[in-house]
PDB file of C-alpha atoms and ligand atoms in Angstrom:
ATOM      1  CA  MET A 295       0.000   0.000   0.000  1.00 62.00           C
ATOM      2  CA  SER A 296       1.429   3.362  -0.882  1.00 89.00           C
ATOM      3  CA  ASP A 297      -1.507   5.731  -0.414  1.00 96.00           C
ATOM      4  CA  ILE A 298      -3.511   6.295   2.718  1.00 98.00           C
ATOM      5  CA  LYS A 299      -6.727   8.233   3.211  1.00 98.00           C
ATOM      6  CA  ILE A 300      -6.771  11.255   5.454  1.00 98.00           C
ATOM      7  CA  LYS A 301      -9.763  13.418   6.253  1.00 98.00           C
ATOM      8  CA  ILE A 302      -8.817  17.049   6.640  1.00 98.00           C
ATOM      9  CA  THR A 303     -11.230  19.741   7.748  1.00 98.00           C
ATOM     10  CA  ASP A 304     -10.013  23.097   6.517  1.00 98.00           C
ATOM     11  CA  ARG A 305     -10.245  26.417   8.335  1.00 98.00           C
ATOM     12  CA  GLU A 306     -13.608  27.124   6.732  1.00 97.00           C
ATOM     13  CA  GLY A 307     -15.022  23.929   8.215  1.00 98.00           C
ATOM     14  CA  VAL A 308     -15.111  22.068   4.890  1.00 98.00           C
ATOM     15  CA  SER A 309     -13.941  18.508   5.066  1.00 98.00           C
ATOM     16  CA  HIS A 310     -11.824  16.864   2.381  1.00 98.00           C
ATOM     17  CA  GLU A 311     -10.852  13.240   2.045  1.00 98.00           C
ATOM     18  CA  VAL A 312      -7.456  13.084   0.404  1.00 98.00           C
ATOM     19  CA  ASP A 313      -4.994  10.404  -0.623  1.00 98.00           C
ATOM     20  CA  ALA A 314      -1.556  10.799   0.880  1.00 98.00           C
ATOM     21  CA  PRO A 315       1.466   8.857  -0.340  1.00 97.00           C
ATOM     22  CA  THR A 316       3.468   6.928   2.261  1.00 97.00           C
ATOM     23  CA  ASP A 317       6.481   6.562   0.000  1.00 95.00           C
ATOM     24  CA  MET A 318       7.377  10.192  -0.639  1.00 95.00           C
ATOM     25  CA  ASN A 319       8.662  11.148   2.802  1.00 95.00           C
ATOM     26  CA  MET A 320       5.879  13.687   3.251  1.00 97.00           C
ATOM     27  CA  ASN A 321       4.443  15.129   6.407  1.00 98.00           C
ATOM     28  CA  LEU A 322       0.891  16.213   7.076  1.00 98.00           C
ATOM     29  CA  MET A 323       1.652  19.914   6.554  1.00 98.00           C
ATOM     30  CA  GLU A 324       3.000  19.133   3.078  1.00 98.00           C
ATOM     31  CA  VAL A 325      -0.108  17.119   2.263  1.00 98.00           C
ATOM     32  CA  VAL A 326      -2.319  20.058   3.246  1.00 98.00           C
ATOM     33  CA  ARG A 327      -0.214  22.320   1.049  1.00 98.00           C
ATOM     34  CA  SER A 328      -0.175  19.972  -1.888  1.00 97.00           C
ATOM     35  CA  TYR A 329      -3.977  19.901  -1.929  1.00 98.00           C
ATOM     36  CA  GLU A 330      -4.101  23.664  -1.306  1.00 98.00           C
ATOM     37  CA  LEU A 331      -6.372  23.249   1.686  1.00 98.00           C
ATOM     38  CA  ALA A 332      -4.977  26.389   3.285  1.00 97.00           C
ATOM     39  CA  PRO A 333      -3.931  29.550   1.456  1.00 95.00           C
ATOM     40  CA  GLU A 334      -0.293  29.852   0.514  1.00 93.00           C
ATOM     41  CA  GLY A 335       1.615  31.710   3.209  1.00 95.00           C
ATOM     42  CA  THR A 336      -0.673  30.619   6.039  1.00 97.00           C
ATOM     43  CA  ILE A 337       0.719  27.145   6.587  1.00 97.00           C
ATOM     44  CA  GLY A 338       4.211  25.746   6.638  1.00 97.00           C
ATOM     45  CA  ILE A 339       5.782  29.113   7.221  1.00 96.00           C
ATOM     46  CA  CYS A 340       8.924  27.765   8.899  1.00 97.00           C
ATOM     47  CA  GLY A 341       9.283  25.042   6.297  1.00 97.00           C
ATOM     48  CA  GLY A 342       8.503  22.213   8.684  1.00 98.00           C
ATOM     49  CA  MET A 343      11.039  22.966  11.420  1.00 97.00           C
ATOM     50  CA  ALA A 344       8.548  22.977  14.345  1.00 98.00           C
ATOM     51  CA  MET A 345       9.193  26.693  14.701  1.00 97.00           C
ATOM     52  CA  CYS A 346       6.016  28.490  13.645  1.00 96.00           C
ATOM     53  CA  ALA A 347       2.879  26.487  14.549  1.00 97.00           C
ATOM     54  CA  SER A 348       1.197  27.564  11.300  1.00 97.00           C
ATOM     55  CA  CYS A 349       0.662  23.860  10.630  1.00 98.00           C
ATOM     56  CA  GLN A 350      -1.118  23.199  13.913  1.00 98.00           C
ATOM     57  CA  CYS A 351      -4.018  20.808  13.634  1.00 98.00           C
ATOM     58  CA  TYR A 352      -6.379  18.978  15.936  1.00 98.00           C
ATOM     59  CA  ILE A 353      -6.395  15.208  15.809  1.00 98.00           C
ATOM     60  CA  LEU A 354     -10.011  14.036  15.728  1.00 98.00           C
ATOM     61  CA  SER A 355      -9.595  10.312  15.221  1.00 98.00           C
ATOM     62  CA  ASP A 356      -8.308   7.803  17.689  1.00 97.00           C
ATOM     63  CA  HIS A 357      -4.925   7.108  16.132  1.00 97.00           C
ATOM     64  CA  GLN A 358      -1.838   6.180  18.050  1.00 94.00           C
ATOM     65  CA  LEU A 359       0.626   8.870  17.007  1.00 97.00           C
ATOM     66  CA  PRO A 360       4.343   9.143  17.634  1.00 96.00           C
ATOM     67  CA  GLU A 361       5.261  11.093  20.766  1.00 97.00           C
ATOM     68  CA  LYS A 362       5.908  14.803  20.383  1.00 98.00           C
ATOM     69  CA  SER A 363       9.522  15.840  20.180  1.00 98.00           C
ATOM     70  CA  ASP A 364      10.824  18.454  22.607  1.00 98.00           C
ATOM     71  CA  ASP A 365      10.736  21.006  19.796  1.00 98.00           C
ATOM     72  CA  GLU A 366       7.108  20.262  19.045  1.00 98.00           C
ATOM     73  CA  GLU A 367       6.164  20.439  22.742  1.00 98.00           C
ATOM     74  CA  ALA A 368       7.944  23.754  23.094  1.00 98.00           C
ATOM     75  CA  MET A 369       6.280  25.268  20.042  1.00 97.00           C
ATOM     76  CA  LEU A 370       2.817  24.131  21.104  1.00 98.00           C
ATOM     77  CA  ALA A 371       3.423  25.583  24.553  1.00 97.00           C
ATOM     78  CA  GLU A 372       3.723  29.010  22.929  1.00 96.00           C
ATOM     79  CA  ALA A 373       1.171  28.757  20.151  1.00 97.00           C
ATOM     80  CA  PHE A 374      -2.380  30.107  20.137  1.00 96.00           C
ATOM     81  CA  PHE A 375      -5.565  28.010  20.030  1.00 97.00           C
ATOM     82  CA  VAL A 376      -3.790  24.958  21.442  1.00 98.00           C
ATOM     83  CA  LYS A 377      -5.977  22.096  22.616  1.00 98.00           C
ATOM     84  CA  ASP A 378      -5.199  18.726  24.180  1.00 97.00           C
ATOM     85  CA  ASN A 379      -5.326  17.136  20.742  1.00 98.00           C
ATOM     86  CA  SER A 380      -3.128  19.701  19.000  1.00 98.00           C
ATOM     87  CA  ARG A 381      -0.176  18.544  16.936  1.00 98.00           C
ATOM     88  CA  LEU A 382       2.133  20.202  14.469  1.00 98.00           C
ATOM     89  CA  GLY A 383       1.312  18.790  11.068  1.00 98.00           C
ATOM     90  CA  CYS A 384       4.893  19.107   9.878  1.00 98.00           C
ATOM     91  CA  GLN A 385       6.008  16.720  12.613  1.00 98.00           C
ATOM     92  CA  LEU A 386       3.616  13.962  11.560  1.00 98.00           C
ATOM     93  CA  HIS A 387       5.104  11.798   8.877  1.00 97.00           C
ATOM     94  CA  ILE A 388       2.773  10.047   6.513  1.00 97.00           C
ATOM     95  CA  THR A 389       2.962   6.361   7.281  1.00 96.00           C
ATOM     96  CA  GLU A 390       0.526   3.485   6.892  1.00 96.00           C
ATOM     97  CA  ASP A 391      -0.284   3.816  10.593  1.00 96.00           C
ATOM     98  CA  LEU A 392      -2.049   7.081   9.806  1.00 97.00           C
ATOM     99  CA  ASP A 393      -4.545   5.528   7.386  1.00 97.00           C
ATOM    100  CA  GLY A 394      -7.998   6.928   8.164  1.00 98.00           C
ATOM    101  CA  LEU A 395      -6.634   9.811  10.211  1.00 98.00           C
ATOM    102  CA  GLU A 396      -9.037  12.707  10.738  1.00 98.00           C
ATOM    103  CA  VAL A 397      -7.713  16.148  11.500  1.00 98.00           C
ATOM    104  CA  GLU A 398      -8.942  19.701  11.590  1.00 98.00           C
ATOM    105  CA  LEU A 399      -6.684  22.649  10.814  1.00 98.00           C
ATOM    106  CA  ALA A 400      -6.297  25.057  13.704  1.00 98.00           C
ATOM    107  CA  PRO A 401      -7.253  28.682  13.029  1.00 97.00           C
ATOM    108  CA  GLU A 402      -4.646  30.896  11.495  1.00 94.00           C
ATOM    109  CA  GLU A 403      -2.631  32.851  14.042  1.00 80.00           C
ATOM    110  CA  ALA A 404      -3.197  36.563  13.755  1.00 66.00           C
TER     111      ALA A 404
HETATM  112  S1  LIG B 131       5.496  24.296   9.489  1.00 69.82           S
HETATM  113 FE1  LIG B 131       6.249  25.526  11.072  1.00 69.82          FE
HETATM  114  S2  LIG B 131       5.831  24.355  12.798  1.00 69.82           S
HETATM  115 FE2  LIG B 131       5.120  23.117  11.228  1.00 69.82          FE
END
């Protein structure tokens, strides 16, 4: 299997079911960008370095995800709109374990 399905609710509340490749070393932020589910310049600002939180999303499904790194923890501690289920999309690598994942993009930081 090389594609998984991910359900992404954009910032307008519209949900999209997209195919994400597991063999292209992508992360969730890059998937959102590749489907243009958030306007250019509002997501992935730091390029996936866990330094901007523009890729924050809420995990809605019951998936077992890899632990947050210290960098991700630190960024989420400073970000706005953080909830218990917040993660940085750029820190979530697309693997088969994420098949069926459901996420919602966090609001854009002002
Ligand atoms: S893209 Fe900047 S923290 Fe994820």
